[in-house]
Amino acid sequence: MKVYNTLTRTKEEFVPREDGKVALYTCGPTVYNDIHIGNARTFISFDTIRRYLMWRGYDVTFVQNVTDVDDKIIARAAEEGREASEVAAEYTQAFIDVMRAVGVLDPTTRPHATETIDDMIALIERLIASEHAYEVDGDVYFAVRSFPAYGKLSGRDVDDMRSGARVEVDERKHDPLDFALWKASKPGEPSWPSPWGAGRPGWHIECSAMSEAEFELPFDIHGGGVDLVFPHHENEIAQSEAASGTPMANYWMHGGMLQINSEKMSKSLGNFTLLKDVLTRYPAPVVRLLMLQTHYRSPLDFSDARLDEAQAAYERIVTFVRNATWATAHVGDGEVSGRKAPDDAAKATFTATLDDARAKFIADMDDDFNTAGALGAIFEAVKRGNEYLAAHEGTLDDADGVLLRRAVDEITELLGALGVELSPAETGENNTAADADVEALLAQRQQARADKDWTRADELRDEIEARGYTIEDTAQGARVVRASVAG
Ligand code: AMP
Ligand code: ZN
């Protein structure tokens, strides 16, 4: 398996530190408002990576923090006349809810900054003791000069950065590149007691403290959006490696930005769409399919047109699964309506299509999580499956039933490995069991039609449709399916 490592700027063979286990850390949200679809892209990318690693048999421990103390939270609380902790609690829950709604698995642990203050203070004390940090008037700064490898992740040259640094008139810093580990609190701000007086942690220190509390260093993969490479991840490396003397993580993975009209989606530019609003218009699998169509490291241009394309792609999959499930259940029921039964060669070709799809899916995903290629493999199987059904529906035998069942299982499994969960209601897997009364109405309608009681038949159709189903006529007779996934 190959993974692109930002640290070495190459695709490397992925070798976890412990056989069969992966320790994965990604930076979580700062909880001062609802996340936008750009933030969601990064979280969905790492959920996909995590799920694929799990599907490949790895035991993945996934840690993601919640930044619940921060300037932006304090500012929002002040605007609204609320406590910062109240604002943070509200948006932490909103984040958890919307992640679940889009099918992102809960992390193994979700440490909160405010619950990890002791670990952060202990880490800062170690940095001061080893002269990697210094205190000035209740603030503590990391001394960038004390860490010669500074800049190795982002590939920046420290001297260039220093001369390019805004001439901050902060006489208290020994070097313009030094960054805050601890900030003395102003009156009215949330604060915690510390050896340097009441204050609160800087942002970067939290990820260093938490990952060290959860994992032995170096852990396997550290992830986040590419906008976090500098300064956040560069600073995490400086803190963790200066304090521990070992590398922080073996692989640094970064997701590309979601853009709108070729510009990064961001809260500050105001060009954002909230994930929760997108989810009122499109189901979760559609949102995920849209994301998967672009490699996680490439920029992704977001638009409603692309959501509609993803919707259409989703419907092609759902239609195949529904039709194949139906055909499997009705093998031998139909009349041969001029179609030719699949011969052994046709069966063998379709079997090979499924084998190839699985092999290509794995090869693409093993190549730095090439989800676009992997989806292509799934769509090829869907297309061939739809062709097989169209050519042979009504002529299928038991062997075809087995083959179609396998196609459905295979497609469902591979999509599931990427976090695209097909809804049984839409694919018709449990139509009969879940909706016996609708099936009964359908049977009555078929009887009415046989009796040429067209008025009654139409009434029954209306009744079925009023319950959210449509009637489809197939070679094996009529069936009900839930109305379009688009609602
Ligand atoms: P923030 O709340 O800004 O710290 O962002 C939370 C996560 O969303 C981080 O992992 C960022 O890298 C990521 N992120 C922010 N904006 C975008 C974007 N436009 N596209 C992709 N990821 C983003
Ligand atoms: Zn972080």
XYZ file of N, CA and C in Angstrom, residues 49-142:
282
model
N -10.407 7.137 4.337
C -9.100 6.505 4.522
C -9.162 5.523 5.691
N -9.748 5.965 6.769
C -9.873 5.090 7.940
C -10.693 3.846 7.613
N -11.831 4.059 6.946
C -12.691 2.920 6.627
C -11.986 1.936 5.694
N -11.254 2.470 4.712
C -10.562 1.571 3.790
C -9.486 0.772 4.531
N -8.756 1.435 5.418
C -7.750 0.707 6.208
C -8.426 -0.408 7.019
N -9.587 -0.094 7.575
C -10.327 -1.116 8.342
C -10.743 -2.268 7.426
N -11.230 -1.902 6.246
C -11.687 -2.921 5.298
C -10.526 -3.817 4.876
N -9.316 -3.238 4.840
C -8.120 -4.007 4.498
C -7.615 -4.818 5.681
N -8.322 -4.745 6.803
C -7.997 -5.615 7.929
C -7.198 -4.963 9.034
N -6.896 -3.666 8.902
C -6.149 -3.003 9.972
C -7.073 -2.671 11.142
N -6.497 -2.753 12.306
C -7.185 -2.312 13.518
C -6.776 -0.837 13.698
N -7.707 0.072 13.396
C -7.369 1.496 13.360
C -7.822 2.188 14.646
N -6.889 2.832 15.316
C -7.256 3.695 16.438
C -7.235 5.125 15.919
N -8.379 5.765 15.965
C -8.514 7.074 15.335
C -8.831 8.122 16.404
N -7.926 9.068 16.548
C -8.109 10.128 17.548
C -8.349 11.450 16.834
N -9.372 12.148 17.250
C -9.647 13.475 16.686
C -10.055 14.423 17.803
N -9.356 15.551 17.874
C -9.606 16.489 18.976
C -10.764 17.434 18.672
N -11.250 18.069 19.713
C -12.209 19.170 19.579
C -11.558 20.383 20.220
N -11.352 21.443 19.431
C -10.787 22.673 19.966
C -11.930 23.485 20.560
N -12.088 23.373 21.882
C -13.239 24.024 22.507
C -12.823 25.216 23.380
N -11.584 25.693 23.178
C -11.230 27.006 23.738
C -10.369 27.689 22.697
N -10.766 28.917 22.326
C -10.120 29.580 21.181
C -10.658 31.011 21.089
N -9.864 31.885 20.469
C -10.287 33.288 20.298
C -11.658 33.408 19.628
N -11.876 32.572 18.594
C -13.127 32.703 17.828
C -14.333 32.307 18.687
N -14.145 31.326 19.530
C -15.248 30.912 20.415
C -15.534 32.037 21.416
N -14.459 32.604 21.945
C -14.618 33.682 22.930
C -15.311 34.889 22.283
N -14.911 35.196 21.041
C -15.515 36.333 20.336
C -17.002 36.092 20.094
N -17.326 34.891 19.666
C -18.734 34.586 19.385
C -19.570 34.662 20.671
N -19.012 34.127 21.743
C -19.730 34.148 23.025
C -19.975 35.598 23.458
N -18.968 36.450 23.268
C -19.107 37.861 23.665
C -20.204 38.533 22.849
N -20.222 38.254 21.526
C -21.266 38.822 20.659
C -22.656 38.436 21.124
N -22.770 37.188 21.572
C -24.099 36.663 21.898
C -24.411 36.769 23.385
N -23.478 37.335 24.134
C -23.692 37.466 25.569
C -23.825 36.125 26.277
N -23.054 35.140 25.796
C -23.112 33.808 26.408
C -21.741 33.429 26.935
N -21.715 32.330 27.684
C -20.442 31.769 28.132
C -19.775 31.068 26.952
N -18.453 31.171 26.895
C -17.720 30.479 25.825
C -17.984 28.968 25.872
N -18.095 28.432 27.096
C -18.292 26.987 27.230
C -19.653 26.559 26.656
N -20.621 27.470 26.733
C -21.955 27.165 26.202
C -21.910 27.106 24.668
N -21.238 28.091 24.081
C -21.082 28.124 22.625
C -20.356 26.858 22.163
N -19.281 26.518 22.862
C -18.487 25.349 22.476
C -19.314 24.066 22.584
N -20.094 23.946 23.661
C -20.894 22.724 23.849
C -21.934 22.599 22.731
N -22.554 23.726 22.368
C -23.577 23.686 21.318
C -22.979 23.206 19.991
N -21.827 23.779 19.614
C -21.280 23.433 18.297
C -20.492 22.127 18.300
N -20.088 21.663 19.479
C -19.506 20.319 19.541
C -20.591 19.306 19.200
N -21.760 19.481 19.804
C -22.858 18.541 19.545
C -23.308 18.640 18.091
N -23.373 19.882 17.571
C -23.777 20.058 16.163
C -22.790 19.333 15.244
N -21.505 19.402 15.582
C -20.484 18.734 14.771
C -20.672 17.218 14.810
N -20.853 16.685 15.996
C -21.033 15.233 16.140
C -22.259 14.786 15.339
N -23.349 15.546 15.459
C -24.586 15.168 14.763
C -24.407 15.174 13.244
N -23.787 16.226 12.742
C -23.714 16.341 11.277
C -22.696 15.348 10.706
N -21.668 15.015 11.480
C -20.725 13.982 11.038
C -21.441 12.629 10.936
N -22.233 12.328 11.935
C -22.977 11.055 11.893
C -23.943 11.064 10.716
N -24.575 12.227 10.476
C -25.557 12.304 9.388
C -24.905 12.052 8.031
N -23.630 12.377 7.904
C -22.976 12.167 6.605
C -22.160 10.856 6.619
N -22.418 10.036 7.621
C -21.845 8.687 7.636
C -20.399 8.621 8.073
N -19.912 9.659 8.764
C -18.550 9.618 9.294
C -18.582 8.881 10.630
N -17.748 7.856 10.760
C -17.723 7.073 11.999
C -17.170 7.919 13.144
N -17.677 7.695 14.323
C -17.129 8.381 15.504
C -15.664 7.991 15.675
N -14.841 8.938 16.129
C -13.457 8.550 16.410
C -13.402 7.572 17.576
N -12.289 6.873 17.691
C -12.088 5.974 18.827
C -12.087 6.804 20.108
N -11.368 7.931 20.081
C -11.475 8.883 21.192
C -11.521 10.299 20.633
N -12.239 11.154 21.364
C -12.443 12.531 20.925
C -12.061 13.458 22.085
N -10.744 13.670 22.307
C -10.359 14.524 23.435
C -10.737 15.990 23.207
N -11.176 16.628 24.273
C -11.515 18.052 24.213
C -10.363 18.850 24.809
N -10.045 19.967 24.190
C -8.936 20.789 24.682
C -9.118 21.124 26.167
N -10.345 21.504 26.526
C -10.564 21.952 27.906
C -10.406 20.827 28.929
N -10.423 19.584 28.452
C -10.252 18.456 29.372
C -8.819 17.936 29.372
N -7.949 18.594 28.635
C -6.577 18.103 28.475
C -5.564 19.160 28.916
N -6.049 20.139 29.670
C -5.192 21.272 30.065
C -3.968 20.783 30.862
N -4.173 19.813 31.737
C -3.045 19.331 32.560
C -1.934 18.746 31.691
N -2.329 17.974 30.676
C -1.328 17.396 29.776
C -0.570 18.504 29.038
N -1.310 19.538 28.653
C -0.665 20.635 27.913
C 0.324 21.364 28.820
N -0.087 21.630 30.053
C 0.807 22.325 30.988
C 2.067 21.489 31.220
N 1.882 20.184 31.379
C 3.040 19.310 31.618
C 3.998 19.342 30.421
N 3.439 19.350 29.233
C 4.282 19.384 28.026
C 5.031 20.721 27.935
N 4.332 21.808 28.237
C 4.981 23.132 28.190
C 6.101 23.201 29.236
N 5.861 22.612 30.397
C 6.924 22.602 31.423
C 8.164 21.860 30.929
N 7.943 20.749 30.240
C 9.092 20.011 29.689
C 9.831 20.867 28.658
N 9.076 21.604 27.846
C 9.716 22.432 26.819
C 10.517 23.579 27.455
N 9.986 24.131 28.559
C 10.729 25.197 29.247
C 11.998 24.612 29.879
N 11.850 23.447 30.511
C 12.992 22.822 31.191
C 14.108 22.494 30.201
N 13.738 22.152 28.972
C 14.772 21.794 27.984
C 15.142 22.996 27.110
N 14.736 24.182 27.535
C 15.069 25.450 26.860
C 14.566 25.540 25.425
N 13.427 24.895 25.184
C 12.752 25.060 23.898
C 11.611 26.074 24.018
N 11.416 26.588 25.228
C 10.334 27.546 25.426
C 10.719 28.485 26.565
N 10.083 29.650 26.580
C 10.397 30.631 27.622
C 9.144 31.406 27.982
N 9.144 31.904 29.194
C 7.987 32.634 29.696
C 8.253 34.137 29.699
N 7.248 34.909 29.302
C 7.320 36.366 29.423
C 5.973 36.861 29.938
N 5.952 37.438 31.122
C 4.730 38.057 31.677
C 3.501 37.164 31.568
N 3.622 35.920 31.913
C 2.439 35.057 31.910
C 2.156 34.385 30.574
N 2.861 34.786 29.507
C 2.762 34.082 28.228
C 3.953 33.133 28.122
N 3.755 32.041 27.402
C 4.900 31.161 27.136
C 5.016 30.992 25.625
N 6.250 31.139 25.114
C 6.499 31.006 23.673
C 7.426 29.846 23.392
N 7.213 29.230 22.243
C 8.155 28.223 21.758
C 9.302 28.956 21.076
